[in-house]
PDB file of C-alpha atoms in Angstrom:
ATOM      1  CA  UNK A 581     116.710  45.827  56.412  1.00 45.00           C
ATOM      2  CA  UNK A 582     116.732  42.662  57.992  1.00 47.00           C
ATOM      3  CA  UNK A 583     113.404  40.975  59.078  1.00 50.00           C
ATOM      4  CA  UNK A 584     111.926  37.489  59.825  1.00 48.00           C
ATOM      5  CA  UNK A 585     111.180  36.573  56.172  1.00 51.00           C
ATOM      6  CA  UNK A 586     114.717  37.503  54.938  1.00 47.00           C
ATOM      7  CA  UNK A 587     116.187  35.370  57.690  1.00 48.00           C
ATOM      8  CA  UNK A 588     114.005  32.601  56.971  1.00 46.00           C
ATOM      9  CA  UNK A 589     114.561  32.802  53.315  1.00 47.00           C
ATOM     10  CA  UNK A 590     118.285  32.589  53.883  1.00 42.00           C
ATOM     11  CA  UNK A 591     118.296  29.653  56.112  1.00 44.00           C
ATOM     12  CA  UNK A 592     115.758  27.922  53.552  1.00 47.00           C
ATOM     13  CA  UNK A 593     118.385  28.405  50.995  1.00 42.00           C
ATOM     14  CA  UNK A 594     121.043  26.915  53.134  1.00 40.00           C
ATOM     15  CA  UNK A 595     118.621  23.925  53.788  1.00 44.00           C
ATOM     16  CA  UNK A 596     118.154  23.424  50.167  1.00 43.00           C
ATOM     17  CA  UNK A 597     121.748  23.079  49.677  1.00 38.00           C
ATOM     18  CA  UNK A 598     122.343  20.493  52.669  1.00 41.00           C
ATOM     19  CA  UNK A 599     124.300  22.629  54.524  1.00 37.00           C
ATOM     20  CA  UNK A 600     123.613  24.261  57.929  1.00 35.00           C
ATOM     21  CA  UNK A 601     125.300  27.373  58.838  1.00 38.00           C
ATOM     22  CA  UNK A 602     125.414  29.624  61.935  1.00 38.00           C
ATOM     23  CA  UNK A 603     125.798  32.962  60.693  1.00 36.00           C
ATOM     24  CA  UNK A 604     126.185  35.423  57.757  1.00 34.00           C
ATOM     25  CA  UNK A 605     127.117  38.831  56.856  1.00 37.00           C
ATOM     26  CA  UNK A 606     124.272  40.417  55.025  1.00 41.00           C
ATOM     27  CA  UNK A 607     120.897  38.663  54.214  1.00 40.00           C
ATOM     28  CA  UNK A 608     119.444  39.858  50.925  1.00 43.00           C
ATOM     29  CA  UNK A 609     115.723  39.090  49.931  1.00 44.00           C
ATOM     30  CA  UNK A 610     116.785  36.071  47.690  1.00 46.00           C
ATOM     31  CA  UNK A 611     119.849  34.976  49.825  1.00 42.00           C
ATOM     32  CA  UNK A 612     122.521  33.002  48.529  1.00 42.00           C
ATOM     33  CA  UNK A 613     124.241  30.829  51.303  1.00 40.00           C
ATOM     34  CA  UNK A 614     127.674  32.109  52.387  1.00 38.00           C
ATOM     35  CA  UNK A 615     129.306  29.343  54.648  1.00 39.00           C
ATOM     36  CA  UNK A 616     131.391  30.487  57.544  1.00 36.00           C
ATOM     37  CA  UNK A 617     130.624  27.642  60.397  1.00 35.00           C
ATOM     38  CA  UNK A 618     128.835  24.307  60.218  1.00 33.00           C
ATOM     39  CA  UNK A 619     126.938  23.140  62.986  1.00 34.00           C
ATOM     40  CA  UNK A 620     127.235  19.651  63.904  1.00 36.00           C
ATOM     41  CA  UNK A 621     123.382  18.991  63.734  1.00 41.00           C
ATOM     42  CA  UNK A 622     121.075  20.556  61.483  1.00 42.00           C
ATOM     43  CA  UNK A 623     118.437  22.994  62.736  1.00 43.00           C
ATOM     44  CA  UNK A 624     115.181  23.373  60.754  1.00 46.00           C
ATOM     45  CA  UNK A 625     115.063  27.134  59.222  1.00 43.00           C
ATOM     46  CA  UNK A 626     112.062  27.996  61.032  1.00 45.00           C
ATOM     47  CA  UNK A 627     113.362  27.138  64.389  1.00 42.00           C
ATOM     48  CA  UNK A 628     116.608  28.853  63.630  1.00 41.00           C
ATOM     49  CA  UNK A 629     114.961  32.076  62.343  1.00 40.00           C
ATOM     50  CA  UNK A 630     112.742  32.134  65.459  1.00 41.00           C
ATOM     51  CA  UNK A 631     115.888  31.830  67.685  1.00 42.00           C
ATOM     52  CA  UNK A 632     117.425  34.885  65.998  1.00 40.00           C
ATOM     53  CA  UNK A 633     114.534  36.998  66.105  1.00 39.00           C
ATOM     54  CA  UNK A 634     114.119  36.247  69.882  1.00 39.00           C
ATOM     55  CA  UNK A 635     117.842  37.176  70.533  1.00 37.00           C
ATOM     56  CA  UNK A 636     118.786  33.407  71.387  1.00 34.00           C
ATOM     57  CA  UNK A 637     121.575  33.039  68.427  1.00 34.00           C
ATOM     58  CA  UNK A 638     123.500  29.730  69.281  1.00 32.00           C
ATOM     59  CA  UNK A 639     126.912  30.509  71.013  1.00 36.00           C
ATOM     60  CA  UNK A 640     129.284  28.856  68.576  1.00 37.00           C
ATOM     61  CA  UNK A 641     132.591  30.480  67.999  1.00 33.00           C
ATOM     62  CA  UNK A 642     134.428  31.174  64.974  1.00 32.00           C
ATOM     63  CA  UNK A 643     137.784  29.919  64.278  1.00 35.00           C
ATOM     64  CA  UNK A 644     139.335  33.434  65.030  1.00 35.00           C
ATOM     65  CA  UNK A 645     139.223  37.192  63.790  1.00 30.00           C
ATOM     66  CA  UNK A 646     140.937  38.125  60.630  1.00 32.00           C
ATOM     67  CA  UNK A 647     144.409  39.151  60.523  1.00 33.00           C
ATOM     68  CA  UNK A 648     144.535  41.564  57.745  1.00 38.00           C
ATOM     69  CA  UNK A 649     144.460  45.104  58.809  1.00 45.00           C
ATOM     70  CA  UNK A 650     142.335  47.534  56.677  1.00 51.00           C
ATOM     71  CA  UNK A 651     142.518  51.096  57.112  1.00 52.00           C
ATOM     72  CA  UNK A 652     138.841  52.745  57.222  1.00 56.00           C
ATOM     73  CA  UNK A 653     137.561  53.881  54.052  1.00 75.00           C
ATOM     74  CA  UNK A 654     134.666  56.182  55.294  1.00 89.00           C
ATOM     75  CA  UNK A 655     133.747  59.829  54.234  1.00 91.00           C
ATOM     76  CA  UNK A 656     133.124  61.287  57.542  1.00 94.00           C
ATOM     77  CA  UNK A 657     135.091  63.900  59.236  1.00 94.00           C
ATOM     78  CA  UNK A 658     133.534  64.300  62.750  1.00 96.00           C
ATOM     79  CA  UNK A 659     132.288  61.944  65.076  1.00 97.00           C
ATOM     80  CA  UNK A 660     128.686  63.312  64.752  1.00 97.00           C
ATOM     81  CA  UNK A 661     128.853  62.760  61.167  1.00 96.00           C
ATOM     82  CA  UNK A 662     130.083  59.140  61.588  1.00 97.00           C
ATOM     83  CA  UNK A 663     127.310  58.541  64.429  1.00 97.00           C
ATOM     84  CA  UNK A 664     124.867  59.748  61.912  1.00 96.00           C
ATOM     85  CA  UNK A 665     126.122  57.676  59.038  1.00 95.00           C
ATOM     86  CA  UNK A 666     126.248  54.293  60.889  1.00 96.00           C
ATOM     87  CA  UNK A 667     122.904  54.786  62.807  1.00 95.00           C
ATOM     88  CA  UNK A 668     120.992  52.443  60.750  1.00 95.00           C
ATOM     89  CA  UNK A 669     123.811  50.009  60.255  1.00 95.00           C
ATOM     90  CA  UNK A 670     122.608  46.417  59.380  1.00 94.00           C
ATOM     91  CA  UNK A 671     125.786  44.826  58.268  1.00 92.00           C
ATOM     92  CA  UNK A 672     125.433  41.982  60.470  1.00 94.00           C
ATOM     93  CA  UNK A 673     122.838  40.044  62.415  1.00 94.00           C
ATOM     94  CA  UNK A 674     123.324  42.323  65.415  1.00 95.00           C
ATOM     95  CA  UNK A 675     121.684  45.354  63.540  1.00 94.00           C
ATOM     96  CA  UNK A 676     118.337  43.237  63.514  1.00 94.00           C
ATOM     97  CA  UNK A 677     118.338  42.226  67.568  1.00 94.00           C
ATOM     98  CA  UNK A 678     119.840  45.380  69.065  1.00 96.00           C
ATOM     99  CA  UNK A 679     117.646  47.961  70.835  1.00 96.00           C
ATOM    100  CA  UNK A 680     119.968  50.814  70.332  1.00 96.00           C
ATOM    101  CA  UNK A 681     123.421  51.251  68.398  1.00 97.00           C
ATOM    102  CA  UNK A 682     126.064  52.176  71.195  1.00 97.00           C
ATOM    103  CA  UNK A 683     128.379  54.329  69.312  1.00 98.00           C
ATOM    104  CA  UNK A 684     130.716  55.748  71.887  1.00 97.00           C
ATOM    105  CA  UNK A 685     130.816  58.962  74.260  1.00 97.00           C
ATOM    106  CA  UNK A 686     133.259  61.188  75.759  1.00 97.00           C
ATOM    107  CA  UNK A 687     135.652  63.961  74.886  1.00 98.00           C
ATOM    108  CA  UNK A 688     135.949  63.997  70.857  1.00 97.00           C
ATOM    109  CA  UNK A 689     139.655  65.517  71.457  1.00 97.00           C
ATOM    110  CA  UNK A 690     140.560  62.839  74.161  1.00 98.00           C
ATOM    111  CA  UNK A 691     144.253  62.069  74.695  1.00 98.00           C
ATOM    112  CA  UNK A 692     142.996  58.856  76.307  1.00 98.00           C
ATOM    113  CA  UNK A 693     140.562  56.599  74.486  1.00 98.00           C
ATOM    114  CA  UNK A 694     139.131  53.313  76.358  1.00 98.00           C
ATOM    115  CA  UNK A 695     138.163  50.513  74.321  1.00 98.00           C
ATOM    116  CA  UNK A 696     135.936  47.619  75.152  1.00 97.00           C
ATOM    117  CA  UNK A 697     134.313  44.743  73.830  1.00 97.00           C
ATOM    118  CA  UNK A 698     130.547  45.118  73.186  1.00 96.00           C
ATOM    119  CA  UNK A 699     127.530  46.694  74.820  1.00 96.00           C
ATOM    120  CA  UNK A 700     125.659  44.749  77.726  1.00 95.00           C
ATOM    121  CA  UNK A 701     121.828  45.073  78.418  1.00 95.00           C
ATOM    122  CA  UNK A 702     122.217  48.407  80.080  1.00 95.00           C
ATOM    123  CA  UNK A 703     124.157  49.787  77.210  1.00 96.00           C
ATOM    124  CA  UNK A 704     121.724  48.327  74.941  1.00 96.00           C
ATOM    125  CA  UNK A 705     118.865  50.036  76.463  1.00 96.00           C
ATOM    126  CA  UNK A 706     120.504  53.447  77.078  1.00 96.00           C
ATOM    127  CA  UNK A 707     122.522  53.705  73.892  1.00 96.00           C
ATOM    128  CA  UNK A 708     125.706  54.331  75.964  1.00 97.00           C
ATOM    129  CA  UNK A 709     129.046  52.623  76.753  1.00 97.00           C
ATOM    130  CA  UNK A 710     129.822  51.190  80.134  1.00 96.00           C
ATOM    131  CA  UNK A 711     126.775  52.104  82.192  1.00 94.00           C
ATOM    132  CA  UNK A 712     125.883  48.758  83.883  1.00 91.00           C
ATOM    133  CA  UNK A 713     127.939  47.516  87.030  1.00 94.00           C
ATOM    134  CA  UNK A 714     131.109  47.030  84.826  1.00 95.00           C
ATOM    135  CA  UNK A 715     130.728  50.681  83.679  1.00 95.00           C
ATOM    136  CA  UNK A 716     130.446  51.907  87.140  1.00 96.00           C
ATOM    137  CA  UNK A 717     133.745  49.957  88.340  1.00 97.00           C
ATOM    138  CA  UNK A 718     135.432  51.519  85.075  1.00 97.00           C
ATOM    139  CA  UNK A 719     134.501  54.912  86.322  1.00 97.00           C
ATOM    140  CA  UNK A 720     135.776  54.225  89.826  1.00 97.00           C
ATOM    141  CA  UNK A 721     139.230  52.721  88.150  1.00 97.00           C
ATOM    142  CA  UNK A 722     139.429  56.045  86.047  1.00 97.00           C
ATOM    143  CA  UNK A 723     138.737  58.381  89.045  1.00 97.00           C
ATOM    144  CA  UNK A 724     141.584  56.463  90.949  1.00 97.00           C
ATOM    145  CA  UNK A 725     143.963  57.529  88.369  1.00 97.00           C
ATOM    146  CA  UNK A 726     142.659  61.156  88.198  1.00 97.00           C
ATOM    147  CA  UNK A 727     140.353  60.756  85.076  1.00 98.00           C
ATOM    148  CA  UNK A 728     136.804  61.829  84.766  1.00 97.00           C
ATOM    149  CA  UNK A 729     134.879  59.995  82.117  1.00 96.00           C
ATOM    150  CA  UNK A 730     134.331  63.658  80.655  1.00 96.00           C
ATOM    151  CA  UNK A 731     138.155  63.885  80.050  1.00 97.00           C
ATOM    152  CA  UNK A 732     138.385  60.567  77.986  1.00 98.00           C
ATOM    153  CA  UNK A 733     136.631  58.773  75.035  1.00 98.00           C
ATOM    154  CA  UNK A 734     135.049  55.479  75.590  1.00 98.00           C
ATOM    155  CA  UNK A 735     133.847  53.034  72.687  1.00 98.00           C
ATOM    156  CA  UNK A 736     133.517  49.132  71.935  1.00 98.00           C
ATOM    157  CA  UNK A 737     135.001  46.832  69.355  1.00 97.00           C
ATOM    158  CA  UNK A 738     131.246  46.065  68.459  1.00 97.00           C
ATOM    159  CA  UNK A 739     128.634  48.890  68.274  1.00 97.00           C
ATOM    160  CA  UNK A 740     125.658  46.402  69.046  1.00 97.00           C
ATOM    161  CA  UNK A 741     124.899  43.965  71.863  1.00 96.00           C
ATOM    162  CA  UNK A 742     125.514  40.393  70.957  1.00 96.00           C
ATOM    163  CA  UNK A 743     122.356  38.257  72.138  1.00 94.00           C
ATOM    164  CA  UNK A 744     122.693  37.049  75.827  1.00 92.00           C
ATOM    165  CA  UNK A 745     125.966  39.047  76.311  1.00 90.00           C
ATOM    166  CA  UNK A 746     128.072  36.360  74.539  1.00 94.00           C
ATOM    167  CA  UNK A 747     131.371  37.286  72.755  1.00 94.00           C
ATOM    168  CA  UNK A 748     131.187  39.044  69.464  1.00 96.00           C
ATOM    169  CA  UNK A 749     131.801  36.417  66.683  1.00 95.00           C
ATOM    170  CA  UNK A 750     134.230  37.165  63.774  1.00 95.00           C
ATOM    171  CA  UNK A 751     132.146  38.643  61.221  1.00 95.00           C
ATOM    172  CA  UNK A 752     130.371  40.890  63.750  1.00 96.00           C
ATOM    173  CA  UNK A 753     133.882  42.371  64.710  1.00 96.00           C
ATOM    174  CA  UNK A 754     134.772  42.615  61.193  1.00 95.00           C
ATOM    175  CA  UNK A 755     131.839  44.663  60.204  1.00 95.00           C
ATOM    176  CA  UNK A 756     132.357  47.144  63.040  1.00 95.00           C
ATOM    177  CA  UNK A 757     136.040  47.429  62.688  1.00 95.00           C
ATOM    178  CA  UNK A 758     135.967  50.423  60.088  1.00 95.00           C
ATOM    179  CA  UNK A 759     133.751  52.317  62.589  1.00 96.00           C
ATOM    180  CA  UNK A 760     135.949  51.939  65.315  1.00 97.00           C
ATOM    181  CA  UNK A 761     139.265  52.736  63.161  1.00 96.00           C
ATOM    182  CA  UNK A 762     137.389  55.816  61.869  1.00 96.00           C
ATOM    183  CA  UNK A 763     136.705  56.897  65.689  1.00 97.00           C
ATOM    184  CA  UNK A 764     140.342  56.569  66.346  1.00 97.00           C
ATOM    185  CA  UNK A 765     141.412  58.423  63.158  1.00 95.00           C
ATOM    186  CA  UNK A 766     139.127  61.291  64.262  1.00 96.00           C
ATOM    187  CA  UNK A 767     140.003  61.305  67.738  1.00 97.00           C
ATOM    188  CA  UNK A 768     143.821  60.918  67.421  1.00 97.00           C
ATOM    189  CA  UNK A 769     144.257  59.760  70.987  1.00 98.00           C
ATOM    190  CA  UNK A 770     147.785  59.694  72.127  1.00 97.00           C
ATOM    191  CA  UNK A 771     147.217  56.606  74.509  1.00 98.00           C
ATOM    192  CA  UNK A 772     144.600  53.700  74.346  1.00 98.00           C
ATOM    193  CA  UNK A 773     143.586  51.399  77.037  1.00 98.00           C
ATOM    194  CA  UNK A 774     142.130  47.836  75.638  1.00 98.00           C
ATOM    195  CA  UNK A 775     139.907  46.179  77.978  1.00 98.00           C
ATOM    196  CA  UNK A 776     139.911  42.392  77.768  1.00 96.00           C
ATOM    197  CA  UNK A 777     141.323  39.937  75.250  1.00 96.00           C
ATOM    198  CA  UNK A 778     138.371  40.527  72.856  1.00 96.00           C
ATOM    199  CA  UNK A 779     139.231  44.064  72.424  1.00 97.00           C
ATOM    200  CA  UNK A 780     143.067  43.592  72.239  1.00 97.00           C
ATOM    201  CA  UNK A 781     142.593  40.714  69.836  1.00 96.00           C
ATOM    202  CA  UNK A 782     140.391  42.775  67.648  1.00 96.00           C
ATOM    203  CA  UNK A 783     142.817  45.803  67.626  1.00 96.00           C
ATOM    204  CA  UNK A 784     146.005  43.771  66.859  1.00 95.00           C
ATOM    205  CA  UNK A 785     144.665  40.760  64.721  1.00 94.00           C
ATOM    206  CA  UNK A 786     146.359  38.494  66.921  1.00 93.00           C
ATOM    207  CA  UNK A 787     145.580  35.716  69.504  1.00 94.00           C
ATOM    208  CA  UNK A 788     146.732  36.590  72.955  1.00 95.00           C
ATOM    209  CA  UNK A 789     147.151  35.066  76.478  1.00 95.00           C
ATOM    210  CA  UNK A 790     146.216  37.784  78.969  1.00 95.00           C
ATOM    211  CA  UNK A 791     149.316  36.685  81.160  1.00 92.00           C
ATOM    212  CA  UNK A 792     151.597  37.434  78.210  1.00 93.00           C
ATOM    213  CA  UNK A 793     150.437  40.888  77.377  1.00 94.00           C
ATOM    214  CA  UNK A 794     148.637  42.430  80.595  1.00 95.00           C
ATOM    215  CA  UNK A 795     150.061  45.698  81.684  1.00 93.00           C
ATOM    216  CA  UNK A 796     152.191  45.889  78.681  1.00 93.00           C
ATOM    217  CA  UNK A 797     152.151  48.836  75.977  1.00 96.00           C
ATOM    218  CA  UNK A 798     151.522  47.514  72.435  1.00 96.00           C
ATOM    219  CA  UNK A 799     152.019  49.864  69.351  1.00 96.00           C
ATOM    220  CA  UNK A 800     148.616  50.610  67.459  1.00 96.00           C
ATOM    221  CA  UNK A 801     149.381  52.536  64.422  1.00 93.00           C
ATOM    222  CA  UNK A 802     151.813  54.740  66.462  1.00 94.00           C
ATOM    223  CA  UNK A 803     149.397  54.898  69.537  1.00 96.00           C
ATOM    224  CA  UNK A 804     150.654  53.332  72.800  1.00 96.00           C
ATOM    225  CA  UNK A 805     148.201  50.836  73.899  1.00 97.00           C
ATOM    226  CA  UNK A 806     147.881  49.332  77.289  1.00 97.00           C
ATOM    227  CA  UNK A 807     145.871  45.881  77.449  1.00 97.00           C
ATOM    228  CA  UNK A 808     144.403  44.786  81.103  1.00 97.00           C
ATOM    229  CA  UNK A 809     141.171  43.026  82.248  1.00 97.00           C
ATOM    230  CA  UNK A 810     137.772  44.040  81.240  1.00 97.00           C
ATOM    231  CA  UNK A 811     135.955  45.421  84.413  1.00 96.00           C
ATOM    232  CA  UNK A 812     133.329  42.560  84.096  1.00 95.00           C
ATOM    233  CA  UNK A 813     135.979  39.860  84.595  1.00 96.00           C
ATOM    234  CA  UNK A 814     136.919  42.008  87.927  1.00 96.00           C
ATOM    235  CA  UNK A 815     133.227  41.367  88.954  1.00 96.00           C
ATOM    236  CA  UNK A 816     133.623  37.731  88.470  1.00 95.00           C
ATOM    237  CA  UNK A 817     137.236  37.585  89.730  1.00 96.00           C
ATOM    238  CA  UNK A 818     138.094  40.363  92.592  1.00 96.00           C
ATOM    239  CA  UNK A 819     141.349  39.027  92.781  1.00 96.00           C
ATOM    240  CA  UNK A 820     142.289  40.586  89.415  1.00 96.00           C
ATOM    241  CA  UNK A 821     141.622  44.089  90.851  1.00 96.00           C
ATOM    242  CA  UNK A 822     145.180  44.456  92.161  1.00 96.00           C
ATOM    243  CA  UNK A 823     147.041  43.498  88.739  1.00 96.00           C
ATOM    244  CA  UNK A 824     144.428  46.139  87.074  1.00 97.00           C
ATOM    245  CA  UNK A 825     145.574  48.853  89.749  1.00 97.00           C
ATOM    246  CA  UNK A 826     149.090  48.180  88.779  1.00 97.00           C
ATOM    247  CA  UNK A 827     148.440  48.343  85.011  1.00 97.00           C
ATOM    248  CA  UNK A 828     146.450  51.648  85.304  1.00 98.00           C
ATOM    249  CA  UNK A 829     149.026  53.231  87.229  1.00 98.00           C
ATOM    250  CA  UNK A 830     151.425  52.440  84.509  1.00 97.00           C
ATOM    251  CA  UNK A 831     149.007  53.620  81.989  1.00 98.00           C
ATOM    252  CA  UNK A 832     148.806  57.120  84.063  1.00 98.00           C
ATOM    253  CA  UNK A 833     152.594  57.496  84.057  1.00 97.00           C
ATOM    254  CA  UNK A 834     152.960  56.690  80.141  1.00 97.00           C
ATOM    255  CA  UNK A 835     150.017  59.359  79.818  1.00 98.00           C
ATOM    256  CA  UNK A 836     151.616  62.124  81.911  1.00 97.00           C
ATOM    257  CA  UNK A 837     154.822  61.460  79.786  1.00 96.00           C
ATOM    258  CA  UNK A 838     153.153  61.595  76.594  1.00 96.00           C
ATOM    259  CA  UNK A 839     150.626  64.578  77.443  1.00 94.00           C
ATOM    260  CA  UNK A 840     152.692  67.503  78.588  1.00 81.00           C
TER     261      UNK A 840
END
């Protein structure tokens, strides 16, 4: 289990080698430094450990998400088994800073699966996806195309909240990826809706521009997947509500074609 002493040991090990690294995958008691990203200016291990414990991880971005696709290799056959199996996950630093793991919720036999980025403060507090302001907007969007939340399944790329709602880092996405893939494998949706570039890029292991892919269907392992703006982006940019409305109408049309 990650704790302050282990984190401090890790950064002291880094400091002794003359490196200053931002994040890591796992932190054993006698940690060996595993380089990912170098910081421009060294930070004393004690201060950096304190920042992590206090949910104040520095918001540096990795080069990009990995491009190699790996199928899930998990033994679970149901969503409940998977939820219980990963409940105490500490594969990345978010396991130490989260309040609650946000697994996902909805119809386990849903034909439509909605995939977001990561939990926010409200989700971290309640342990459920999309329950804050962006969640209310998502509910309204779904209702506008005749879906109730109980009809679909909602999950995120990352199951734990990144500190200060920053964008998930590459190793955090990588750690959670098998869990999401297993959810998709168990649910077997006929169509998916990816909300935001982070979700789209994590699913397809490619860099995109929203203007190039918004409103289009991409094929994720045989599943038609629509990409559009994240509801949180609509709260910041109301002008994007119209294109999202256009996108979800196309989503509904495709859904009706696939689910007969």
